[in-house]
Tab-separated table of C-alpha atoms and ligand atoms in Angstrom:
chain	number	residue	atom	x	y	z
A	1	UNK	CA	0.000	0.000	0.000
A	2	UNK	CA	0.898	3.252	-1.012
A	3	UNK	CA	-0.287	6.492	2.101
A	4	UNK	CA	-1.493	9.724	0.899
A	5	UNK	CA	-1.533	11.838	3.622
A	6	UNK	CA	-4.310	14.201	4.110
A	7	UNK	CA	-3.677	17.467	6.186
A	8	UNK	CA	-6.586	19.441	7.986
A	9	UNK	CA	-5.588	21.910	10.445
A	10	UNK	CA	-9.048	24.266	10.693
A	11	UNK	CA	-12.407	23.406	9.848
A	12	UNK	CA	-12.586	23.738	5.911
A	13	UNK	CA	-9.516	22.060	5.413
A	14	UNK	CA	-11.440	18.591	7.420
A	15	UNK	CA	-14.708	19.142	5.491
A	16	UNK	CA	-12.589	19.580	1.935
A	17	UNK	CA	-10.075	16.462	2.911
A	18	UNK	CA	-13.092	14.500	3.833
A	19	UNK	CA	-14.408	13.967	0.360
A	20	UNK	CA	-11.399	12.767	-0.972
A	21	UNK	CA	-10.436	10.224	2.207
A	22	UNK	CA	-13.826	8.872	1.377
A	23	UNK	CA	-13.090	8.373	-2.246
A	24	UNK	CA	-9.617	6.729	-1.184
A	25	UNK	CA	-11.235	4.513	1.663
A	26	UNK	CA	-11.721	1.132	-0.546
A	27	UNK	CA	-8.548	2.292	-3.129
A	28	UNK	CA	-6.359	-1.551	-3.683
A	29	UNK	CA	-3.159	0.710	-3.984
A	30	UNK	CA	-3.284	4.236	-1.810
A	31	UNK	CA	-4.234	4.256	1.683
A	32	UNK	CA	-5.529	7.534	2.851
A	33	UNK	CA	-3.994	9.127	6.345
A	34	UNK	CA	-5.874	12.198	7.913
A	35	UNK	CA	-3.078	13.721	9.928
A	36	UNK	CA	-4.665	16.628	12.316
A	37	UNK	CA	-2.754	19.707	13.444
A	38	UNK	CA	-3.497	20.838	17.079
A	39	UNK	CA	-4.862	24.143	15.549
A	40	UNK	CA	-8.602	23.912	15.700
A	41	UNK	CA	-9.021	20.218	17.086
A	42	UNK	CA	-12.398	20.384	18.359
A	43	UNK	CA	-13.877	21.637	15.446
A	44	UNK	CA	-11.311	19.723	12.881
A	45	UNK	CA	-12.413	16.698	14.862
A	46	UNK	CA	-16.140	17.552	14.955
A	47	UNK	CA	-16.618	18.282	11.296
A	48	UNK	CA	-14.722	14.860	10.090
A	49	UNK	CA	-16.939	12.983	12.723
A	50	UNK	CA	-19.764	14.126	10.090
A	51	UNK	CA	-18.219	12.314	7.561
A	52	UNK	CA	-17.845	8.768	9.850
A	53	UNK	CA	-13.840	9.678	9.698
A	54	UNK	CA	-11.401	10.531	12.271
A	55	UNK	CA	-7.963	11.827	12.407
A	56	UNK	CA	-5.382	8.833	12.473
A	57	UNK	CA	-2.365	10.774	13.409
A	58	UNK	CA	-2.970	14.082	15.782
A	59	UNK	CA	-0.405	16.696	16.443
A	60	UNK	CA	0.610	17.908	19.655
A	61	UNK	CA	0.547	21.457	18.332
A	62	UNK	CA	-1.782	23.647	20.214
A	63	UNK	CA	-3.669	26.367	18.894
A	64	UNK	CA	-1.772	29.940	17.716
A	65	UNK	CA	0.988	29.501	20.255
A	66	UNK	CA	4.603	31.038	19.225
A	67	UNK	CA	3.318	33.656	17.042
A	68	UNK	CA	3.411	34.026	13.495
A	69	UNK	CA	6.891	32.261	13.009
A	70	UNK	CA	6.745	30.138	15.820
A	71	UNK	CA	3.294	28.107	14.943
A	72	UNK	CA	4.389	27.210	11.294
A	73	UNK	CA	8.005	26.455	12.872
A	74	UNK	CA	6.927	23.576	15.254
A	75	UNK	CA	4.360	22.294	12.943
A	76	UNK	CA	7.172	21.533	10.050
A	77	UNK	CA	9.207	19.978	12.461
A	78	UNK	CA	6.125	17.925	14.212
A	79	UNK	CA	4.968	17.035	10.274
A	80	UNK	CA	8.556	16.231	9.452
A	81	UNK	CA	8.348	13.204	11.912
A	82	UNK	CA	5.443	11.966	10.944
A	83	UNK	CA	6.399	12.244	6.945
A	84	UNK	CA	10.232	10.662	8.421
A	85	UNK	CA	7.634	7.365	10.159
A	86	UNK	CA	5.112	6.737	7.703
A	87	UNK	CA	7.134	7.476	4.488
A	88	UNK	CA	3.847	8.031	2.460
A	89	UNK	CA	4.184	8.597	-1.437
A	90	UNK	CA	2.207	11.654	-1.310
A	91	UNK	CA	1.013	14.773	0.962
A	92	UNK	CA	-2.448	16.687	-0.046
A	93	UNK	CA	-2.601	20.111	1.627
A	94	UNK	CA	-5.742	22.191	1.404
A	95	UNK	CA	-6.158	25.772	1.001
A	96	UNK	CA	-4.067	28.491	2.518
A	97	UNK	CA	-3.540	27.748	5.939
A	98	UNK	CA	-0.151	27.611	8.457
A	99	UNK	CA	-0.726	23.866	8.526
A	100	UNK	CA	-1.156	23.485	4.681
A	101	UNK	CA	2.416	25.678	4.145
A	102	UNK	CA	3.977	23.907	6.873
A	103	UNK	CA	2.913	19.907	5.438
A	104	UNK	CA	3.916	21.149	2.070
A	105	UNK	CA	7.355	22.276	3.153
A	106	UNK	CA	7.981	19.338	5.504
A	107	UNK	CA	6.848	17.480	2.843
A	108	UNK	CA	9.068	19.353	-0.174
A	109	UNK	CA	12.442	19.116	1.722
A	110	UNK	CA	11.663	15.184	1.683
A	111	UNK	CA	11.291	14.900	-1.950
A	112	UNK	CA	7.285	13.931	-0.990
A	113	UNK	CA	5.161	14.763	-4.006
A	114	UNK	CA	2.659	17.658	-2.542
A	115	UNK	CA	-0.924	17.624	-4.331
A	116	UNK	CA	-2.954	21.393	-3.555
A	117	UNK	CA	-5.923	20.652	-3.274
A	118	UNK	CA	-8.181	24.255	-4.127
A	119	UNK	CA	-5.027	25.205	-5.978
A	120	UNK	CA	-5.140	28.700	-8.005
A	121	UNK	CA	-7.302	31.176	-5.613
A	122	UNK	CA	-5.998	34.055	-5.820
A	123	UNK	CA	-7.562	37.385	-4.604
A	124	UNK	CA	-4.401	39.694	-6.577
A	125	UNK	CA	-3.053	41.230	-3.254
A	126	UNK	CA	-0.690	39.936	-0.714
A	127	UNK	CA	-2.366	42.131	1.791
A	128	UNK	CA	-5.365	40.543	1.783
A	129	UNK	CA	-6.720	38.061	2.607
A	130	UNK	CA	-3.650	38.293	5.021
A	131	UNK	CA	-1.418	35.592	5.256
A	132	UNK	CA	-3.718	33.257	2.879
A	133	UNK	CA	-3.254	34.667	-0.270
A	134	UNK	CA	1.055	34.456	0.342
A	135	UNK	CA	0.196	31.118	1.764
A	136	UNK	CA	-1.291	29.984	-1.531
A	137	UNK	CA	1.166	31.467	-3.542
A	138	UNK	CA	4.261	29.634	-1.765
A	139	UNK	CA	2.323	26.475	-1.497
A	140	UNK	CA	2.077	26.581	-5.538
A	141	UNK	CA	5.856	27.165	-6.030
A	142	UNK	CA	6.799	23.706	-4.511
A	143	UNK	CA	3.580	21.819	-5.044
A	144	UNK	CA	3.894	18.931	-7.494
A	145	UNK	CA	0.272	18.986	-8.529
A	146	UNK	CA	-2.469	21.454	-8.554
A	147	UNK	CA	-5.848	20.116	-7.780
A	148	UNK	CA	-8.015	23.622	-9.371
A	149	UNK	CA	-11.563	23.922	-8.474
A	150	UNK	CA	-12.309	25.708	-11.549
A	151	UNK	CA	-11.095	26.588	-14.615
A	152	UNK	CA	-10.279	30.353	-13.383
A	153	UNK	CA	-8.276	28.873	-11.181
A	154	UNK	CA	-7.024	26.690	-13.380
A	155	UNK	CA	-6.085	29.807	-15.313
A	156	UNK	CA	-4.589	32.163	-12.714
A	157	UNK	CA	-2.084	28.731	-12.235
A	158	UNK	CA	-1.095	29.309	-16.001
A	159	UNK	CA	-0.937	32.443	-15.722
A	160	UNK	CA	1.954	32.263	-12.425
A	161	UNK	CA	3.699	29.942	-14.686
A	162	UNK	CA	2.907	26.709	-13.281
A	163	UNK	CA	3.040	24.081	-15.599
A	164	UNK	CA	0.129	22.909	-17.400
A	165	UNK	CA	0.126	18.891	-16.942
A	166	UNK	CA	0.794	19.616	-13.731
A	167	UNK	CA	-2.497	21.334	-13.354
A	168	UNK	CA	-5.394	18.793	-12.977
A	169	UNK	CA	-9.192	20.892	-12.778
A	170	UNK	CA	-11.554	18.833	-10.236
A	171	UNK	CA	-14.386	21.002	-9.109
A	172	UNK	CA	-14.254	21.754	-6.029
A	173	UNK	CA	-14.356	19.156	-3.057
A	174	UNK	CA	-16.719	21.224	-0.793
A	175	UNK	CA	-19.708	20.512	-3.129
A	176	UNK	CA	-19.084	16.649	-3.079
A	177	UNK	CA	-19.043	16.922	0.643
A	178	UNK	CA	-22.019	19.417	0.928
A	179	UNK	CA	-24.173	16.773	-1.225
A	180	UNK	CA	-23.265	13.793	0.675
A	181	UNK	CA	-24.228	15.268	3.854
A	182	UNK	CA	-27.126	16.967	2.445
A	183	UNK	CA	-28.541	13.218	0.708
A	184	UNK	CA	-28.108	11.414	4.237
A	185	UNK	CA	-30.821	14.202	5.575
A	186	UNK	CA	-29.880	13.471	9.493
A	187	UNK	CA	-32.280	15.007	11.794
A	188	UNK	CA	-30.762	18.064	13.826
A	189	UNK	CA	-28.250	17.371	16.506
A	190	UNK	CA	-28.266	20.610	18.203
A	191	UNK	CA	-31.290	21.400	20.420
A	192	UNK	CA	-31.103	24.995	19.440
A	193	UNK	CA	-31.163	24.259	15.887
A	194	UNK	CA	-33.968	21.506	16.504
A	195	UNK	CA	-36.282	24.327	18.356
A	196	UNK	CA	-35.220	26.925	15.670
A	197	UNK	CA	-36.562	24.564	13.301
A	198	UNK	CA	-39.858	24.210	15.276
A	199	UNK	CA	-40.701	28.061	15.573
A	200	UNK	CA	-39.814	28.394	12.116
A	201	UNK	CA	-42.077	26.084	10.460
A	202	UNK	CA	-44.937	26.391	13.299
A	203	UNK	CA	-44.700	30.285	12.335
A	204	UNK	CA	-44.021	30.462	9.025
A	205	UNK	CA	-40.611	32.538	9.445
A	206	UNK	CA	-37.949	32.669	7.266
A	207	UNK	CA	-34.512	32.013	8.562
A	208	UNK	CA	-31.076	34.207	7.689
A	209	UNK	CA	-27.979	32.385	8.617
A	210	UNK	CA	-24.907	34.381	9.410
A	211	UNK	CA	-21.140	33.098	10.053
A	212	UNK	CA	-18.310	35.750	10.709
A	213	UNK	CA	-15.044	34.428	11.618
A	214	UNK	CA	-11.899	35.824	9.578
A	215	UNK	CA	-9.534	37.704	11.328
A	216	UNK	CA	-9.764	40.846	9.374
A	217	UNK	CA	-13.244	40.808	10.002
A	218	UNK	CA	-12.209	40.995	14.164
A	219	UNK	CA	-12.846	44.528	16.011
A	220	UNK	CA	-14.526	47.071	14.667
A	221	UNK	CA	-15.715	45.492	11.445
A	222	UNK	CA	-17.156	42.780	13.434
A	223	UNK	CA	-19.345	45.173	15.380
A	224	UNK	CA	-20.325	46.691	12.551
A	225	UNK	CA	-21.755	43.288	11.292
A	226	UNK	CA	-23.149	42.441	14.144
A	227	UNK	CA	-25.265	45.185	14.530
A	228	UNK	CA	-26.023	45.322	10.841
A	229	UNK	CA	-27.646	41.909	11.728
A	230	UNK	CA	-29.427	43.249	14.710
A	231	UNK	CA	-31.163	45.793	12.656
A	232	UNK	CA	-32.372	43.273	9.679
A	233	UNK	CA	-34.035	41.202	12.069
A	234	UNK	CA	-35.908	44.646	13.774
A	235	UNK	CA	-36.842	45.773	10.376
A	236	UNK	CA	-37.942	41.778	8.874
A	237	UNK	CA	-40.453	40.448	11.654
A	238	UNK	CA	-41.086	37.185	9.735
A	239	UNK	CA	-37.305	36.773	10.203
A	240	UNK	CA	-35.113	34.638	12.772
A	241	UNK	CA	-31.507	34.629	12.708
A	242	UNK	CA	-29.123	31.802	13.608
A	243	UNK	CA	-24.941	32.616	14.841
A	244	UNK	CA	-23.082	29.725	15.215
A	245	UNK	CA	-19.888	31.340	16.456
A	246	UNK	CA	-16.085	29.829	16.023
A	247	UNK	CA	-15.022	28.838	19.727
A	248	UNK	CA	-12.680	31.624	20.020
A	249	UNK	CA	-13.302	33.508	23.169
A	250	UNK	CA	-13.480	36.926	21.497
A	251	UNK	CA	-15.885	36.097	18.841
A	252	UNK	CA	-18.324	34.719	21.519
A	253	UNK	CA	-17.777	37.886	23.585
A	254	UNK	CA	-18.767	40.026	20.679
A	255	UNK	CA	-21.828	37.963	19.604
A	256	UNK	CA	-23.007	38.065	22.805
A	257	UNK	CA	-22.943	41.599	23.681
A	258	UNK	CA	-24.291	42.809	20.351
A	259	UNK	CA	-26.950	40.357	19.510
A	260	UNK	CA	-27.508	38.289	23.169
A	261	UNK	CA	-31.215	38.624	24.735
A	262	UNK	CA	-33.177	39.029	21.262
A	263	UNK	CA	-35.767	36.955	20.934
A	264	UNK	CA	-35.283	36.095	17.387
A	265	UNK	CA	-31.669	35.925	17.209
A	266	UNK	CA	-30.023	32.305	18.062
A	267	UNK	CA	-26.396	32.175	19.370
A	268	UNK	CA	-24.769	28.946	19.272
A	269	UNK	CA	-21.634	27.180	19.092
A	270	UNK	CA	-20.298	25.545	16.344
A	271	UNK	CA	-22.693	23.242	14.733
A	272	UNK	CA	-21.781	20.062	13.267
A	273	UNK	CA	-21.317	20.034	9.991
A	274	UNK	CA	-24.724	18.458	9.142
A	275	UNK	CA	-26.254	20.671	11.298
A	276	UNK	CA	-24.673	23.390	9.422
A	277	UNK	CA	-25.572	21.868	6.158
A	278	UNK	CA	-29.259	21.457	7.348
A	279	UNK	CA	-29.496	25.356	8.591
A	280	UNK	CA	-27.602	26.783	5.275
A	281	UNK	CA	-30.189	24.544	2.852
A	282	UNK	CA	-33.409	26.360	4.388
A	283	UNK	CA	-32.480	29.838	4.613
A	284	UNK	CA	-33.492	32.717	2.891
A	285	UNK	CA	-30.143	34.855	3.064
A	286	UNK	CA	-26.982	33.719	4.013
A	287	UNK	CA	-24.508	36.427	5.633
A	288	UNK	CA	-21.116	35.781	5.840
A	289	UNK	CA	-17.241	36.288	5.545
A	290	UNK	CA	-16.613	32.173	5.005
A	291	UNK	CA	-15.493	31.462	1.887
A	292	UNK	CA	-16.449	27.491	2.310
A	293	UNK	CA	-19.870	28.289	2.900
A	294	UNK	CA	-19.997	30.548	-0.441
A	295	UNK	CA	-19.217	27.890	-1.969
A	296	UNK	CA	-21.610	25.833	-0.371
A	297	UNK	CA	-24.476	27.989	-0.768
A	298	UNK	CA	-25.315	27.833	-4.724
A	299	UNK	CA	-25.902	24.038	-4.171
A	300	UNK	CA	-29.329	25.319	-2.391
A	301	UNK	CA	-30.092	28.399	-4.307
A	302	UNK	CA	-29.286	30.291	-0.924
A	303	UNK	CA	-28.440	33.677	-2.410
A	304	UNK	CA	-24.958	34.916	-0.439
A	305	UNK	CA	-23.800	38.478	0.931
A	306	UNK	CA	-20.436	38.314	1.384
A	307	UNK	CA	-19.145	40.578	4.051
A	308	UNK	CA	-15.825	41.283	3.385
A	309	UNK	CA	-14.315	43.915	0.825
A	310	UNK	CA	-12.754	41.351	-1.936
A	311	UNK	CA	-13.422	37.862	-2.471
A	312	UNK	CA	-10.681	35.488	-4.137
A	313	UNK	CA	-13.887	33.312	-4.613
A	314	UNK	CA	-15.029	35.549	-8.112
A	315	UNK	CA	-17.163	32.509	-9.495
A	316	UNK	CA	-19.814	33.000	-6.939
A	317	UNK	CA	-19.768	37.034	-7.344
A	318	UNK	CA	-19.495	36.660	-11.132
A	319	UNK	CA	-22.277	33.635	-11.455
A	320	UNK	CA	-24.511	36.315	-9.605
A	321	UNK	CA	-25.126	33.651	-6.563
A	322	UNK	CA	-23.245	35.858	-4.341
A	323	UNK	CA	-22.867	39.736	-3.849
A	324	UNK	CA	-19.943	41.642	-1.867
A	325	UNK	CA	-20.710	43.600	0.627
A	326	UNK	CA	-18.522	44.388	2.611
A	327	UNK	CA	-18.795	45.434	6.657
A	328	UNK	CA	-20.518	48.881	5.898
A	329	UNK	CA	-24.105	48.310	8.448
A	330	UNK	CA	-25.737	50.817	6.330
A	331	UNK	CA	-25.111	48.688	3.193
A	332	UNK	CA	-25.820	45.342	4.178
A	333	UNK	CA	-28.906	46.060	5.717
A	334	UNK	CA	-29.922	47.890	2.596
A	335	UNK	CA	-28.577	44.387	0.462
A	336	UNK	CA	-30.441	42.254	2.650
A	337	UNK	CA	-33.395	43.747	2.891
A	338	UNK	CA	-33.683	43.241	-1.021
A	339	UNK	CA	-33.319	39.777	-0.835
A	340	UNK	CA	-35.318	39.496	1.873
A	341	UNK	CA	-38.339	41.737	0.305
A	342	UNK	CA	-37.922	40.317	-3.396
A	343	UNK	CA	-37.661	36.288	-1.601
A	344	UNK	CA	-35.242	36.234	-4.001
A	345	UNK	CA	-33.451	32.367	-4.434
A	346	UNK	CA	-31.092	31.111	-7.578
A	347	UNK	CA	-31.540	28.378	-9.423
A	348	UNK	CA	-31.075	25.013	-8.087
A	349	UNK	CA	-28.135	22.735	-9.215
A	350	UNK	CA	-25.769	24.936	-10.882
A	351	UNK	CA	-23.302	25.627	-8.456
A	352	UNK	CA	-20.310	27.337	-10.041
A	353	UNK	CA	-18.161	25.449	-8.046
A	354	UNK	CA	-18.219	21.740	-8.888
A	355	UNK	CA	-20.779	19.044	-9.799
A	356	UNK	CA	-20.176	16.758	-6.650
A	357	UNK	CA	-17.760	14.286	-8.358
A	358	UNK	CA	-14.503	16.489	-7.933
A	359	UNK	CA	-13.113	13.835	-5.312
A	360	UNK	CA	-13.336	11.324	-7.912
A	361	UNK	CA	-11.072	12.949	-9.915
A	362	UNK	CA	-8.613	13.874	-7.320
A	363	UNK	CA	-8.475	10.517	-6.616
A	364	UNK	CA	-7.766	9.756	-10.562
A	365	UNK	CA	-4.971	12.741	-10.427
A	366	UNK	CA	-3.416	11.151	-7.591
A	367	UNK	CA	-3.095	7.434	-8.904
A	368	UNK	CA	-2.030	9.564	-11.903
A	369	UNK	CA	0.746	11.242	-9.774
A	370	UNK	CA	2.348	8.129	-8.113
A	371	UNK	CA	2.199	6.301	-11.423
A	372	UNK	CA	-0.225	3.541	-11.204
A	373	UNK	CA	-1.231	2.166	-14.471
A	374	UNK	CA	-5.079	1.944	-15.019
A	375	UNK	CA	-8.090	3.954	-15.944
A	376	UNK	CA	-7.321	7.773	-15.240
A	377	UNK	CA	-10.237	8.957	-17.592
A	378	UNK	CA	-11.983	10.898	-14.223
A	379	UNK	CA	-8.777	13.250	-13.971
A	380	UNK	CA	-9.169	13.992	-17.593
A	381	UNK	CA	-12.967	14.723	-17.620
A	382	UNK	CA	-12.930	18.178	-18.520
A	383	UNK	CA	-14.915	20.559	-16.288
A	384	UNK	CA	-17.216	23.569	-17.436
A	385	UNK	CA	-19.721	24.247	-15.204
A	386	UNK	CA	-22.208	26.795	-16.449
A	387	UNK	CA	-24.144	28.975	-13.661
B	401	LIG	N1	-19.260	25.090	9.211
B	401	LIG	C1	-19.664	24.112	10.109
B	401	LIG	N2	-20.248	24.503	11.280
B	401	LIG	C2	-20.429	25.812	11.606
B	401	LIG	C3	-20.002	26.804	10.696
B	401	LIG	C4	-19.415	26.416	9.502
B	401	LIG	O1	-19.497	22.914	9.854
B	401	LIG	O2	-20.955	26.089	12.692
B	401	LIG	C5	-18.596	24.674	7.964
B	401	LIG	C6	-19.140	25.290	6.708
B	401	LIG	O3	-20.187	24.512	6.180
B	401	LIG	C7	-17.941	25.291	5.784
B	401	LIG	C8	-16.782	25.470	6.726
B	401	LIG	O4	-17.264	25.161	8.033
B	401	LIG	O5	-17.776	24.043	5.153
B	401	LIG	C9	-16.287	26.894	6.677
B	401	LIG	O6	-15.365	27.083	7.683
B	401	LIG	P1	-14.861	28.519	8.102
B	401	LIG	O7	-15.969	29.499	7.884
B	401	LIG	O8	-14.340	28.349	9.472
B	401	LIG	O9	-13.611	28.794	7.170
B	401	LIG	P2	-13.419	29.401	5.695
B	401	LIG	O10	-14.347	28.696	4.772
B	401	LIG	O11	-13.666	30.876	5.749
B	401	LIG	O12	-12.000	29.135	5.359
């Protein structure tokens, strides 16, 4: 057997990794490895437990310890042992995280073939988003193939002079994983969500689902969001909001002092990711900084304001199933409250960023990459998805 080693250090990287372990689980030849940094363990751990997978090997890396230069420095050194035990033939990193940069170096500087999975994002400025879109950038420079969700991704690859049979376009694993979870239709987990669900249908309100997370987003902008959502739900009565807030201490402190004690406003943890799934498919307006659950969102017509000031996901923006918004109160309640008063919703199945089989085809790309003979025709398919 032949490991691939899949790394998921925060939440997005464990629902985006998921897909593919799946699609690896009854492979005769690779044997897929989840390998968990200590970043964001709870919530790595609760959103593979979604997927009936769990981490095999778990760093002893806590959470953003050592700064900016420390973090990344312990994790290459904690990845380098594992990469120096298990000897696997490749490493897939996801995204633009510390732990992605840090498996794809530990991995590089042992001759381990690196596969980037959600290659090619680029937003055009190494400011922002801050360090992501630098993180990306190195992680292309040394990886050995680039798993592109689209084709404009595909393209900015090209364009950065990566080479082109290197570059293998898949569609983007969050859709496969947002389907699957979706299909199995599991009743809701969380009691607040379960109750939330009650009201709503008992009194025919409309839910708006809002996520805010990124860093940049932290401080003032956050409070300007936050009470932004406040005033949508005073000026939509037939609307009930739903927060489930990342487990840092700050965020929670913020949520609650702008938003706790309304009746109509629903502050939890975060959900599961079925949970999550089962929330994002039934609402009216999604608000939100994430750029995994714009990508999630066109699967259920769920029209998307994006609260941030640029996006490095343009297919949503430019497919018109997502608008930017930015943090400005004054324009987001003025954006929502045109969703909200037209009921507007998108079209159903034509999510710009994959068509749910984009693990299949990493899985062909990979067999491709260690050189096993045999059908490769999935990593081939060519991919235009019209929205
Ligand atoms: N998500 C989840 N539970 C929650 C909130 C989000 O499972 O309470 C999922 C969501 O469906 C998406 C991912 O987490 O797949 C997005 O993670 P996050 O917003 O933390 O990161 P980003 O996408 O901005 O990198």
């Amino acid at each position: 057997m032949k490991e691939v080693v899949l790394l998921a250090g925060t939440r997005p990287e464990a629902v985006k990794i998921a897909p593919v372990a799946l699609a690896l689980a009854d492979h005769p030849v690779l044997r897929p490895v989840i390998v968990r940094s200590g970043r964001d363990a709870g919530v790595v751990e609760q959103s593979l437990r979604s997927f009936g997978l769990a981490a095999t090997v778990e760093l002893d890396v806590p959470g953003r310890t050592g700064g900016p230069a420390g973090l990344p420095a312990r994790l290459v050194a904690q990845f380098d042992r594992v990469l120096h035990r298990r000897d696997p033939a490749v490493v897939l990193v996801q995204g633009g995280t510390t732990t992605a940069l840090a498996g794809a170096l530990a991995a590089f500087w042992r001759g381990i073939p690196v596969a980037h999975l959600d290659a090619g994002l680029r937003a055009g400025d190494l400011a922002g988003p801050f360090p992501e879109e630098g993180t990306r950038q190195l992680i292309a420079r040394i990886a050995t193939l680039h798993l592109a969700p689209t084709d404009d991704a595909a393209a900015a690859l090209l364009a950065e002079g990566m080479v082109d049979r290197r570059i293998v376009v898949t569609g983007n694993t969050v859709v496969d994983a947002v389907q699957r979870v979706a299909a199995a239709d599991l009743p809701a987990r969380h009691p607040d969500l379960a109750l939330l669900e009650r009201v709503l249908d008992e009194r025919s309100e409309r839910l708006v689902l809002v996520t805010v997370h990124r860093r940049e987003s932290w401080g003032r902008p956050l409070d300007r969001v936050l009470h932004a959502v406040r005033a949508i739900v005073d000026r939509h009565p037939d609307v009930r909001v739903l927060l489930p807030v990342h487990p840092d201490p700050r965020l929670r402190a913020a949520a609650r002092d702008a938003l706790g004690g309304h009746e109509r406003i629903v502050v939890t943890g975060p959900l599961d990711y079925s949970d999550f799934v089962r929330a994002l498919r039934r609402a009216a307006l999604v608000l939100t900084d994430s750029g995994g659950v714009q990508e999630e969102a066109p699967t259920f017509g769920v029209p998307v304001l994006v609260l941030r000031d640029t996006a490095e996901r343009v297919a949503a923006v430019d497919a018109g199933c997502a608008w930017l918004v930015g943090t400005d109160p004054i324009r987001i309640v003025a954006e929502a409250g045109w969703v909200l008063g037209s009921r507007l919703r998108l079209p159903l199945g034509h999510n710009p960023f994959g068509d749910g089989r984009a693990a299949s085809r990493v899985r062909g790309a990979l067999e491709r990459l260690v050189g096993l003979p045999g059908d490769f025709s999935t990593a081939s398919l060519p991919l235009r998805i019209p929205c």
